[in-house]
Short mmCIF file of N, CA and C and ligand atoms in Angstrom, two decimals:
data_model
loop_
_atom_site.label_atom_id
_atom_site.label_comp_id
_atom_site.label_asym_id
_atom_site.label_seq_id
_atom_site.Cartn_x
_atom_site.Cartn_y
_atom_site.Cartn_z
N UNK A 17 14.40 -2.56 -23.63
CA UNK A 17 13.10 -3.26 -23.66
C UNK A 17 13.21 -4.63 -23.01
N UNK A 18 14.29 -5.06 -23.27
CA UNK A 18 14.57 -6.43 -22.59
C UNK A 18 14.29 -6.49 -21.03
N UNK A 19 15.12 -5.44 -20.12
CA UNK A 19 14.85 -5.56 -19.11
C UNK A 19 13.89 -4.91 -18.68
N UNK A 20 12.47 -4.05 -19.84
CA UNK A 20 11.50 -3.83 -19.38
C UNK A 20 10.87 -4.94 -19.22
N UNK A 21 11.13 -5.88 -19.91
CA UNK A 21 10.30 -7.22 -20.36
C UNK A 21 10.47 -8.06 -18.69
N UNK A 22 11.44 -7.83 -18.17
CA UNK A 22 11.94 -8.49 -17.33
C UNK A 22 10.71 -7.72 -15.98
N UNK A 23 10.95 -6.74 -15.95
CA UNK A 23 10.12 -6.11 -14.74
C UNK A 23 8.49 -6.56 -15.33
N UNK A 24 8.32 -5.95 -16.28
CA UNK A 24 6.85 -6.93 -16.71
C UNK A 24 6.24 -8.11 -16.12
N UNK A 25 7.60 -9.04 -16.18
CA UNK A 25 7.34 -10.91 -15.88
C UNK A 25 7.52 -10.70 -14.91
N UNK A 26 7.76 -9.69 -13.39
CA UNK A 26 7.79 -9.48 -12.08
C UNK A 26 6.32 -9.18 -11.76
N UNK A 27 5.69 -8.96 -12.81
CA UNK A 27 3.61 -8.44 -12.22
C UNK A 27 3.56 -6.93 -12.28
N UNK A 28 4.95 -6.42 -12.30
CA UNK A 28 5.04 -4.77 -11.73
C UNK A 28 4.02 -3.73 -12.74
N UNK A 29 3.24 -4.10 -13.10
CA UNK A 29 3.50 -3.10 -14.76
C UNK A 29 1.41 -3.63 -14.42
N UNK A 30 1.15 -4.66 -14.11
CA UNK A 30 -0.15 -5.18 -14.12
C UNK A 30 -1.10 -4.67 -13.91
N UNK A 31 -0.76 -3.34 -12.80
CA UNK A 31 -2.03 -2.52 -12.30
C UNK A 31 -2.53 -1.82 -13.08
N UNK A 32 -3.59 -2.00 -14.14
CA UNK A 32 -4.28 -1.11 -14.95
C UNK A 32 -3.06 -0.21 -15.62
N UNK A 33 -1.86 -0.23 -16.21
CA UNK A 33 -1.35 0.40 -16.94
C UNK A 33 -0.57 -0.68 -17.79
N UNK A 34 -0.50 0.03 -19.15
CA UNK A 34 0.04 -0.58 -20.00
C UNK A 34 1.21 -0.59 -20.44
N UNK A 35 1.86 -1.94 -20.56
CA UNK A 35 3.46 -2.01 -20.28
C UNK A 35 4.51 -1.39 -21.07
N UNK A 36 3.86 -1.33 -22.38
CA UNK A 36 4.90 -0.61 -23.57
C UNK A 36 4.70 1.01 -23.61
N UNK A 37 3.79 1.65 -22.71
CA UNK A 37 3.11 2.75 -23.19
C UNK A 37 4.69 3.81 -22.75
N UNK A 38 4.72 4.92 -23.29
CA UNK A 38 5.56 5.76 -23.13
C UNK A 38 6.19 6.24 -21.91
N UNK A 39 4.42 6.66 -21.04
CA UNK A 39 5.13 6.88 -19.50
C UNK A 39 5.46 5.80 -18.88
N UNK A 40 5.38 4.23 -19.02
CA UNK A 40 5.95 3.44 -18.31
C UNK A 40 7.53 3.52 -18.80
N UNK A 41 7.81 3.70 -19.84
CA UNK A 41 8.69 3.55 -20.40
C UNK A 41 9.87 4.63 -19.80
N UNK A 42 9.39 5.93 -19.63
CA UNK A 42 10.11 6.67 -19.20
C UNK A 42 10.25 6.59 -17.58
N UNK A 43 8.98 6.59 -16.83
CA UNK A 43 9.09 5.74 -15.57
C UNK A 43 10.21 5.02 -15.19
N UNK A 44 10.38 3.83 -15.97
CA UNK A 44 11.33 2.91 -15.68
C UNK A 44 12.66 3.46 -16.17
N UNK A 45 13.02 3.94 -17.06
CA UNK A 45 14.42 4.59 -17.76
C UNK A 45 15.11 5.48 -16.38
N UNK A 46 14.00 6.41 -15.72
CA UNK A 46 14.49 7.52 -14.19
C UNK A 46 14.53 6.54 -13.40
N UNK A 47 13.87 5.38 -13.07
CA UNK A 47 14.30 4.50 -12.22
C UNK A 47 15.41 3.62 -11.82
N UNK A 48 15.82 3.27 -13.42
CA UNK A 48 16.86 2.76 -13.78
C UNK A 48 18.13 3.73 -13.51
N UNK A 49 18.11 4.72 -13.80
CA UNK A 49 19.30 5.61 -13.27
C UNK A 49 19.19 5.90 -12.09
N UNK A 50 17.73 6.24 -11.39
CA UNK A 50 18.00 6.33 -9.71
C UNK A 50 18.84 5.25 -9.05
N UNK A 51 18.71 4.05 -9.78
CA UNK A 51 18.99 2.59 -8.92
C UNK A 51 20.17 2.90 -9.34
N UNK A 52 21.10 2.92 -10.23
CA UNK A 52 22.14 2.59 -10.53
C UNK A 52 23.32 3.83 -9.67
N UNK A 53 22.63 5.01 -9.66
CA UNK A 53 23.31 6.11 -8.73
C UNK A 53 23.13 5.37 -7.23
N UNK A 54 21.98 5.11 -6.39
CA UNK A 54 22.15 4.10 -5.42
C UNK A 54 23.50 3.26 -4.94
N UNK A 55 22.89 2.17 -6.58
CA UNK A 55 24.27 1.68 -6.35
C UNK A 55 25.78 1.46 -6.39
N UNK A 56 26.00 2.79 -7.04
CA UNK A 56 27.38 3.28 -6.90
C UNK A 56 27.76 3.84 -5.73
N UNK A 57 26.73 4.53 -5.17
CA UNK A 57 26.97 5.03 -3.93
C UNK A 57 27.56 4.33 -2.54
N UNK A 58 26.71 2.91 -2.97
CA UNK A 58 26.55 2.04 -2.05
C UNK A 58 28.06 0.88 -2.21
N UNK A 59 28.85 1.86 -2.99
CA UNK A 59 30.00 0.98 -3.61
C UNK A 59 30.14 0.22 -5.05
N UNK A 60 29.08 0.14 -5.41
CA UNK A 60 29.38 -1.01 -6.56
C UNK A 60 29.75 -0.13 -7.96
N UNK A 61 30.36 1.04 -7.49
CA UNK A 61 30.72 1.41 -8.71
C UNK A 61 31.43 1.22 -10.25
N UNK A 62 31.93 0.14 -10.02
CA UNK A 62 32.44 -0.46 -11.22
C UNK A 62 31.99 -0.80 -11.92
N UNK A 63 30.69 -1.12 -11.42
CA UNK A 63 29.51 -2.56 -12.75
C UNK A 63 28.37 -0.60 -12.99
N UNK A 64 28.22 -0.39 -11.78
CA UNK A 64 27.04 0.41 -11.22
C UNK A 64 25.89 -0.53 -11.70
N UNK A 65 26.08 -1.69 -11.24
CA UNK A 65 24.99 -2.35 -11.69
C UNK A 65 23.57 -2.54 -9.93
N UNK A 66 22.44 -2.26 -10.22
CA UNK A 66 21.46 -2.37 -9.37
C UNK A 66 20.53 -3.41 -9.07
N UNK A 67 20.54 -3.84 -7.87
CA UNK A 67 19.80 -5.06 -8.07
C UNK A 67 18.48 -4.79 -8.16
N UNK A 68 17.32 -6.44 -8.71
CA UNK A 68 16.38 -6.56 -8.93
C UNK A 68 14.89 -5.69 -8.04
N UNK A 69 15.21 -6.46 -6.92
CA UNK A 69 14.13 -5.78 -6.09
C UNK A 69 14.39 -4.27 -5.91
N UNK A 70 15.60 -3.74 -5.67
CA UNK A 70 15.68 -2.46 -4.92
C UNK A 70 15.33 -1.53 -6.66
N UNK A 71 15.54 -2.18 -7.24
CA UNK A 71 15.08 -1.71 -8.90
C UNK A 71 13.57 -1.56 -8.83
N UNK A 72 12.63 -2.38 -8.11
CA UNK A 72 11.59 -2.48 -8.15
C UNK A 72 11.16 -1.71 -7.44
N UNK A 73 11.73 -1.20 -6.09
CA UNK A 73 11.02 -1.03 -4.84
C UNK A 73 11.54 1.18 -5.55
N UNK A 74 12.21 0.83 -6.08
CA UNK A 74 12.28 2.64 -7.07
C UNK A 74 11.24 2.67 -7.84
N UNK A 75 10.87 1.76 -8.60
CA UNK A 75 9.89 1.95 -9.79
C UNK A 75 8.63 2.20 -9.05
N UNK A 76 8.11 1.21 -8.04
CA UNK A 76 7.20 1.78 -7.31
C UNK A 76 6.72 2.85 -7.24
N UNK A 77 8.19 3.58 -6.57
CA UNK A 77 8.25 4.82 -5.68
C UNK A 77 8.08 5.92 -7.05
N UNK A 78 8.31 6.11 -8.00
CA UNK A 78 8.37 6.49 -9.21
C UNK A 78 6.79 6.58 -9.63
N UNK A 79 6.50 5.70 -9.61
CA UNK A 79 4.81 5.58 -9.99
C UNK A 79 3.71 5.77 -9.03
N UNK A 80 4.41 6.05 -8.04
CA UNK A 80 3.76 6.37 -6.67
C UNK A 80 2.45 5.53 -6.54
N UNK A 81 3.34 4.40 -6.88
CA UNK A 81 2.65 3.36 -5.89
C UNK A 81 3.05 2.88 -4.29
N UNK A 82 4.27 3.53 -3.83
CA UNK A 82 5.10 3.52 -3.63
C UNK A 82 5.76 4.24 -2.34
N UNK A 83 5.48 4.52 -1.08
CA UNK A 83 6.21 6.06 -0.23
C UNK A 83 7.53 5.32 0.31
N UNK A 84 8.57 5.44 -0.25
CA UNK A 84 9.70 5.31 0.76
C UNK A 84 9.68 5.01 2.48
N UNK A 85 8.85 6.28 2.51
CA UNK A 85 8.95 7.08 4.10
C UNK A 85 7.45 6.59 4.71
N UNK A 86 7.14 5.78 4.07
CA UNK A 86 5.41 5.32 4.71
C UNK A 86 5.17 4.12 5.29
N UNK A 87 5.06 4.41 6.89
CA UNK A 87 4.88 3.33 7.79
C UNK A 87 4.45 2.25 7.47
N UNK A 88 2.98 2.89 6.23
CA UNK A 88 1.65 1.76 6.29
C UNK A 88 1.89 1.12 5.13
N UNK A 89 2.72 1.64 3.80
CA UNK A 89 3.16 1.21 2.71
C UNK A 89 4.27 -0.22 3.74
N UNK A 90 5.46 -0.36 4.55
CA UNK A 90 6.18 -0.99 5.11
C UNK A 90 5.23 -2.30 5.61
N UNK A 91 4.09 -1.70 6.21
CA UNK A 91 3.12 -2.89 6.89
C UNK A 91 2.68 -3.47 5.82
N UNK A 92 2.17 -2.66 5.00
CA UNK A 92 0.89 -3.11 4.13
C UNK A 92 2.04 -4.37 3.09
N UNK A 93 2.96 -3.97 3.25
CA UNK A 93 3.65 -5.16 2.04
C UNK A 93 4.66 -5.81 2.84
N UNK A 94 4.32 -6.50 4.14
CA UNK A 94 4.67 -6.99 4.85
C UNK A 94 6.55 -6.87 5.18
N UNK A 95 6.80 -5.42 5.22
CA UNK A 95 8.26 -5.38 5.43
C UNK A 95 8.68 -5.28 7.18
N UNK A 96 7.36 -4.74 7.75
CA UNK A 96 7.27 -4.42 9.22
C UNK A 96 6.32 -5.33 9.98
N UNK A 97 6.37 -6.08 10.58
CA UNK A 97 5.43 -7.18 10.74
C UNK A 97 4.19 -6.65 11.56
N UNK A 98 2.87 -7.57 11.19
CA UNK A 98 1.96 -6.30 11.69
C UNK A 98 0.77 -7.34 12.85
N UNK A 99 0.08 -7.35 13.29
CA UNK A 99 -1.16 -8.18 13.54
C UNK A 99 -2.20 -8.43 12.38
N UNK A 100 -2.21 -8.76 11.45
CA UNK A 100 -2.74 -9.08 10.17
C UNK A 100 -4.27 -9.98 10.47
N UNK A 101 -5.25 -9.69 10.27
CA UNK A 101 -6.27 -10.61 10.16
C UNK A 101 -7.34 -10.84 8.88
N UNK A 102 -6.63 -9.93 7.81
CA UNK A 102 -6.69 -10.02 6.53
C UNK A 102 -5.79 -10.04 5.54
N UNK A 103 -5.90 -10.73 4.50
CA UNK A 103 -4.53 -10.39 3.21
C UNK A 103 -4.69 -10.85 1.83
N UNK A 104 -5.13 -10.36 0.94
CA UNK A 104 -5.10 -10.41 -0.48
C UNK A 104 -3.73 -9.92 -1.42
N UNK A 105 -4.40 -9.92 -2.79
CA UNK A 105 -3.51 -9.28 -3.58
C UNK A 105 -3.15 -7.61 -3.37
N UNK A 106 -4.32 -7.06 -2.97
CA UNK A 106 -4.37 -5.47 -3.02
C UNK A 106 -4.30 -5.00 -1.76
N UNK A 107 -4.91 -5.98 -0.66
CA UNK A 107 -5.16 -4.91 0.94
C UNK A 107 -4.77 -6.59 1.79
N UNK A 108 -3.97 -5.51 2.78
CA UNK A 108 -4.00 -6.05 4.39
C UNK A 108 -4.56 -5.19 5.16
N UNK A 109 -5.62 -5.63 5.71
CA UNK A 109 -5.79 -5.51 6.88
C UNK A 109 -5.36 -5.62 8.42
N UNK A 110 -4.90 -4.95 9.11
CA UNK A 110 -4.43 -5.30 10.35
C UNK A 110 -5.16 -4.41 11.51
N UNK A 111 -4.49 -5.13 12.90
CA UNK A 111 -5.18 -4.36 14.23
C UNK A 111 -4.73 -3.02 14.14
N UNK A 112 -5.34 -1.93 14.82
CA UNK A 112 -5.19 -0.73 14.91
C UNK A 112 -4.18 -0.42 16.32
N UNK A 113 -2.91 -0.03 16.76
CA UNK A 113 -2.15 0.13 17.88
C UNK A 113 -3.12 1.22 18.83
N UNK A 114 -3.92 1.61 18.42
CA UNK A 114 -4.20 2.48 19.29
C UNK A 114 -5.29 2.38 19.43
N UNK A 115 -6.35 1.11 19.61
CA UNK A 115 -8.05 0.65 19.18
C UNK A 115 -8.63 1.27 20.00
N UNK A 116 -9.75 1.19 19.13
CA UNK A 116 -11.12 2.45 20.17
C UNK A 116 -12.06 1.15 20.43
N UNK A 117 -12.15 0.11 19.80
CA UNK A 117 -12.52 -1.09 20.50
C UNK A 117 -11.80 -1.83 20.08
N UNK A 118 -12.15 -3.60 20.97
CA UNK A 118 -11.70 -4.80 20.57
C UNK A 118 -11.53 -4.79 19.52
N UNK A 119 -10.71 -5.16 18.88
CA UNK A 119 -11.14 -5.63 17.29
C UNK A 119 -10.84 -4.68 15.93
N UNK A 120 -10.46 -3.36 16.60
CA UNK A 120 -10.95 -1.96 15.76
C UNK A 120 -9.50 -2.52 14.59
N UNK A 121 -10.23 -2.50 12.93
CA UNK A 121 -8.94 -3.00 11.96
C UNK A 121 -9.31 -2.02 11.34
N UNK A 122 -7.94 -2.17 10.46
CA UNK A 122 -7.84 -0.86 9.39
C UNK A 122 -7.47 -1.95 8.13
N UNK A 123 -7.67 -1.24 7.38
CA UNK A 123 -7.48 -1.74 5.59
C UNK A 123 -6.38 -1.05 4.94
N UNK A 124 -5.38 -2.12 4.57
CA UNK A 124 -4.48 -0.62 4.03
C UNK A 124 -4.08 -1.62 2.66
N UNK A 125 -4.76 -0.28 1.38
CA UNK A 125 -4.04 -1.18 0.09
C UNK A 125 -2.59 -1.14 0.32
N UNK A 126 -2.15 -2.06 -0.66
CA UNK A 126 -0.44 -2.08 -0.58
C UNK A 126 0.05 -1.09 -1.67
N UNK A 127 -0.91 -0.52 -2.50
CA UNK A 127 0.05 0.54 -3.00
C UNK A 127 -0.33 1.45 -2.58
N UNK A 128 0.46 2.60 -2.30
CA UNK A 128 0.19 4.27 -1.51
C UNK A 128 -0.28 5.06 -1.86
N UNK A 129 -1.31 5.30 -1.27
CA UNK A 129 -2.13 6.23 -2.16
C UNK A 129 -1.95 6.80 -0.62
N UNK A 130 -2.24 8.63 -1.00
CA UNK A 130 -2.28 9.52 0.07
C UNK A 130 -3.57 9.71 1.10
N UNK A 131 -4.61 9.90 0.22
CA UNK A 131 -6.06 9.52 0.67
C UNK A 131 -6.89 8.85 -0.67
N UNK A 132 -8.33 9.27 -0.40
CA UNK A 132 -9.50 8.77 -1.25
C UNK A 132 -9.06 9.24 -2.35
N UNK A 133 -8.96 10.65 -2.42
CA UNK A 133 -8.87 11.42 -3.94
C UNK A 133 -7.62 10.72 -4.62
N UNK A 134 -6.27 10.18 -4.29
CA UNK A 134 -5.39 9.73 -5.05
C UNK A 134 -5.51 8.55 -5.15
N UNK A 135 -6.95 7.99 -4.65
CA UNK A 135 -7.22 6.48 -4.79
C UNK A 135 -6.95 5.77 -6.40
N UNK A 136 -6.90 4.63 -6.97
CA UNK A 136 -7.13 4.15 -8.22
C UNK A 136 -8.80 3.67 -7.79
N UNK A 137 -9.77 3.79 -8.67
CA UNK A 137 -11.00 3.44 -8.58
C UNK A 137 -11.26 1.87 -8.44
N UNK A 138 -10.63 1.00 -8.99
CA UNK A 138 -10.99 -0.53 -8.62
C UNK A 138 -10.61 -0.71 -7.24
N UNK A 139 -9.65 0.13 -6.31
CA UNK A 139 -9.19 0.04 -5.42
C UNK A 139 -10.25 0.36 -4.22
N UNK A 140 -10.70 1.84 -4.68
CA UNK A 140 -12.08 2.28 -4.27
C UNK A 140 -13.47 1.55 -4.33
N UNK A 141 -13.13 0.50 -5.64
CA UNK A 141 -14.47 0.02 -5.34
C UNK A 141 -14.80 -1.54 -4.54
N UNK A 142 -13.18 -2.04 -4.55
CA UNK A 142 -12.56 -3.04 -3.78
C UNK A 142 -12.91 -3.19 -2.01
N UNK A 143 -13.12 -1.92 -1.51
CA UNK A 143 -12.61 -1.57 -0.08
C UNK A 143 -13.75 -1.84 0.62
N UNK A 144 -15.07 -1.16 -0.01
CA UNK A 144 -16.28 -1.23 0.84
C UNK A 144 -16.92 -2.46 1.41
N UNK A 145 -16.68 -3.26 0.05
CA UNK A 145 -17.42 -5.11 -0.19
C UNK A 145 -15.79 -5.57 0.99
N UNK A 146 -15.39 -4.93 1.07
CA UNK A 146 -13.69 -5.59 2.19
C UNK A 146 -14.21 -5.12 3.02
N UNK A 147 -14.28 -4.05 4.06
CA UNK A 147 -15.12 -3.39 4.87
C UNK A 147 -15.93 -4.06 5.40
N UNK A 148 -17.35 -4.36 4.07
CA UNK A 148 -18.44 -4.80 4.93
C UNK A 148 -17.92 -6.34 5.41
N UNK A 149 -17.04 -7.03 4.79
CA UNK A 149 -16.82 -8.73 5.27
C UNK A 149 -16.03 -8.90 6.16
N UNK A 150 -15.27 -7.87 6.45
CA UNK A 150 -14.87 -7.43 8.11
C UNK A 150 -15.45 -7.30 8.68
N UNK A 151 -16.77 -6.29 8.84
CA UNK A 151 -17.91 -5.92 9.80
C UNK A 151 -18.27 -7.46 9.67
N UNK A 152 -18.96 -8.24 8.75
CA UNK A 152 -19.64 -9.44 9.62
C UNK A 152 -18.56 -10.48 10.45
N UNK A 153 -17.38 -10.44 9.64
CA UNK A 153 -16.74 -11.29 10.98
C UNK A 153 -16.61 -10.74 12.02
N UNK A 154 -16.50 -9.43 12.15
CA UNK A 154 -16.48 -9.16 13.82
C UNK A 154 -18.14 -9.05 14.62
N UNK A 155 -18.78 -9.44 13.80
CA UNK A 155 -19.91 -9.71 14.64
C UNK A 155 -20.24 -11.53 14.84
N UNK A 156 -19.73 -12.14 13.55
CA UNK A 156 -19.58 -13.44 13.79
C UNK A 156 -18.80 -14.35 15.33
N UNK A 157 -17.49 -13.49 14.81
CA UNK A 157 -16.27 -13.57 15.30
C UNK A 157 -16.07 -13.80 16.94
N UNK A 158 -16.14 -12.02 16.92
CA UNK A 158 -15.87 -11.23 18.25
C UNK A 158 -16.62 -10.44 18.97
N UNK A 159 -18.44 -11.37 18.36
CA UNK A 159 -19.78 -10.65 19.49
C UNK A 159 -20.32 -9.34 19.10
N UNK A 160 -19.46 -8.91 17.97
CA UNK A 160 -19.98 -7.36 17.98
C UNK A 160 -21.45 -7.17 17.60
N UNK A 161 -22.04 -6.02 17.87
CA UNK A 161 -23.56 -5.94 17.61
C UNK A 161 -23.64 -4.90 16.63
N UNK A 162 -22.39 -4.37 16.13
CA UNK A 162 -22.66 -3.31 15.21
C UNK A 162 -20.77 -2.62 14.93
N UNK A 163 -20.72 -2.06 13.89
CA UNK A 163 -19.43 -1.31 13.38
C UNK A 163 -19.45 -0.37 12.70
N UNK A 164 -18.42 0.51 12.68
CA UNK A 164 -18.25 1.75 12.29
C UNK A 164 -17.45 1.47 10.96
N UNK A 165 -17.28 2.15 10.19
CA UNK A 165 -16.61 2.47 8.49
C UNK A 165 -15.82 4.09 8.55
N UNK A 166 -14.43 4.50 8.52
CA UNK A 166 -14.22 5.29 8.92
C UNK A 166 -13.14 5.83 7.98
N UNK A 167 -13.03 6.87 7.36
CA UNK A 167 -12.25 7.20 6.54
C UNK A 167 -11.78 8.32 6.53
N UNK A 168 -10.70 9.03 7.32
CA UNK A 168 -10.46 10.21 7.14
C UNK A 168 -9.68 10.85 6.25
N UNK A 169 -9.97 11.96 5.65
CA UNK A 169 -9.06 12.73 4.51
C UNK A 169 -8.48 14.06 4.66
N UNK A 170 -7.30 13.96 5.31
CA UNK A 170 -6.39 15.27 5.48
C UNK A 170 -6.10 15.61 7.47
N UNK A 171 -5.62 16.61 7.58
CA UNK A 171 -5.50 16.63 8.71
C UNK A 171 -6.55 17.16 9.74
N UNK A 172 -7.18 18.66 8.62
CA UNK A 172 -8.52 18.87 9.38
C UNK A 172 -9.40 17.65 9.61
N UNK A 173 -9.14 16.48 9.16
CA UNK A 173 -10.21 15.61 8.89
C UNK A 173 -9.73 14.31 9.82
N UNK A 174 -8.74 14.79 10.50
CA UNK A 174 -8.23 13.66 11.80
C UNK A 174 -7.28 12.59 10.96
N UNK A 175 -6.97 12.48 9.52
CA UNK A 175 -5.86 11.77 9.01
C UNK A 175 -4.70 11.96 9.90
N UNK A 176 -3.67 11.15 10.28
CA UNK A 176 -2.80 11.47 11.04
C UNK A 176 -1.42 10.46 10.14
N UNK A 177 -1.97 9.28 9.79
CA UNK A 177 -1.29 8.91 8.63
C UNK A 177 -1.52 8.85 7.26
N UNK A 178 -0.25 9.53 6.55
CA UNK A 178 -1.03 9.59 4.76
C UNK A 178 -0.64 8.61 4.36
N UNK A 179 -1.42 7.61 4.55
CA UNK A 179 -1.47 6.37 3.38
C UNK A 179 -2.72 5.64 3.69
N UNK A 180 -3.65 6.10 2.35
CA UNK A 180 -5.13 5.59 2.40
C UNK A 180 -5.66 4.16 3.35
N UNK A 181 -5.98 4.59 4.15
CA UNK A 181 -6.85 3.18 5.23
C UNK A 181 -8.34 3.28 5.46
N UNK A 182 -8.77 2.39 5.74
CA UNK A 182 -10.55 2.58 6.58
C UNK A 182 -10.35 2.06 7.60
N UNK A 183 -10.65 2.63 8.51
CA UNK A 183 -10.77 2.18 9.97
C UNK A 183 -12.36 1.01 10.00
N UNK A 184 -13.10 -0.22 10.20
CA UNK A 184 -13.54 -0.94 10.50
C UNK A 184 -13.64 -1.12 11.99
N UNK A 185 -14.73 -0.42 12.91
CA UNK A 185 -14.61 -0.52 14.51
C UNK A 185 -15.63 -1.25 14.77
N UNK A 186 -15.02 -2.48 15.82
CA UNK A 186 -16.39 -3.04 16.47
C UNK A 186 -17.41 -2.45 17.10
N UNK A 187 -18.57 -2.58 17.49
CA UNK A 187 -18.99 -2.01 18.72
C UNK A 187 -19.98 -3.25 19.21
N UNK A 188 -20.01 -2.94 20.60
CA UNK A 188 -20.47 -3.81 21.50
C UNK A 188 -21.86 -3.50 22.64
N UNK A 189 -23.00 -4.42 22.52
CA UNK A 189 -23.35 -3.78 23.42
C UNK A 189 -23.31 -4.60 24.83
N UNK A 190 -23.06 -3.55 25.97
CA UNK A 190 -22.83 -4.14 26.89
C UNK A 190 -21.27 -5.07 27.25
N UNK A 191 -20.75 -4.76 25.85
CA UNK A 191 -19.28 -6.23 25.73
C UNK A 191 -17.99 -5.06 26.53
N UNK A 192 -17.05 -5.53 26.14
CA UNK A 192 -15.62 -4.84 25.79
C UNK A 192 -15.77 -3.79 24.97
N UNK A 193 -15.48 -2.06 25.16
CA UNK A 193 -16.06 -1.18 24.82
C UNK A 193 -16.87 -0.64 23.66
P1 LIG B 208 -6.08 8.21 10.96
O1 LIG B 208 -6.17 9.11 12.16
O2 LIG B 208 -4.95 8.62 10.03
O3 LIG B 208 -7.37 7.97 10.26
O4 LIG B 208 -5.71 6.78 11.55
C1 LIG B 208 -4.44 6.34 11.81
C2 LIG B 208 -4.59 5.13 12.69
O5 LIG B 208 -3.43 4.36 12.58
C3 LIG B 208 -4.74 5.47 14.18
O6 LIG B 208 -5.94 4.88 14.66
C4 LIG B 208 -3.51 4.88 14.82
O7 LIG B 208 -3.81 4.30 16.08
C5 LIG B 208 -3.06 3.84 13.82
N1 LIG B 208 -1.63 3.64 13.74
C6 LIG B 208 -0.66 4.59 13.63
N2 LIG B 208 0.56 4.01 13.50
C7 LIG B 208 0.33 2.66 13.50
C8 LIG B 208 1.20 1.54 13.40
O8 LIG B 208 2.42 1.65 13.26
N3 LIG B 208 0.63 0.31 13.44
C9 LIG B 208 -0.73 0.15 13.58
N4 LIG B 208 -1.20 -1.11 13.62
N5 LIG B 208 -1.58 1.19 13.68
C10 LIG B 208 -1.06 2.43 13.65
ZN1 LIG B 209 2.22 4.31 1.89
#
């Protein structure tokens, strides 16, 4: 409990779940042994003791807040550096590498959700009122006369990365496409 107490006073535990409850409890106990197999592996077999963050960055992954293997999870929590023109507690926003216009941003919460359906609902209800205050700065901003809101879910559905985003596209008339 002690060093649940400890991940607690890290914020980890804050998102709408409750810190003493059973599945956190067991959550963290598989985490705690994932990390510690880690770090024996990684040599420190004598203590098998695991450090703090990489303790954290399991528990995550455990609660699937979390993808190991997810580009946008790396961006979104600034491990991969990105073009950022938004950033809160829950979402970065950044440029799109492959824009269909000037300007075209995506929203990506920082915890991983696959699409809409594995969304958390404050997250869902977070995105749109984010969305629309993107759309007016890029009409403030960067001239636009109008924007798109774009959300795809799955592959029939043109998702190409699974980790929940909204695409936010400028459009222009007469401008830069
Ligand atoms: P989807 O098709 O999944 O709705 O959208 C994925 C979007 O992510 C595409 O528009 C693509 O250009 C963009 N994208 C893919 N990989 C990266 C990346 O590493 N960085 C950025 N900034 N955008 C990416
Ligand atoms: Zn992710």
């Amino acid at each position: 409990t002690a060093v649940l107490a400890r991940a607690n006073a890290g914020g980890l535990f804050s998102i709408g779940r409750t810190p003493d409850s059973e599945k956190t409890r067991s959550v963290f106990e598989r985490a705690l042994k994932k990390c510690r197999k880690q770090a024996e592996r990684a040599g420190r077999a004598r203590t098998g003791r695991c450090g703090r963050h990489a303790l954290l960055l399991i528990i995550m992954e455990e609660m699937n807040m979390r993808d190991d293997n997810c580009i946008f999870c790396k961006i979104a929590n600034g491990e991969i550096p990105s073009a950022t023109v938004y950033e809160d507690d829950d979402f970065r926003a950044i440029l799109d590498l492959g824009p269909a216009s000037n300007g075209h941003t995506l929203i990506l919460p920082k915890n991983h959700y696959k699409d809409l359906c594995e969304a958390d609902e404050t997250v869902m209800a977070k995105i749109l009122p984010l969305a629309a205050k993107l759309g007016k700065s890029m009409k403030s901003q960067l001239g636009a006369s109008g924007f798109n809101v774009v959300q795809n879910n799955g592959t029939s559905a043109g998702q190409t990365v699974f980790h929940l985003h909204v695409h936010v596209i400028p459009r222009y008339e007469g401008g830069p496409d």
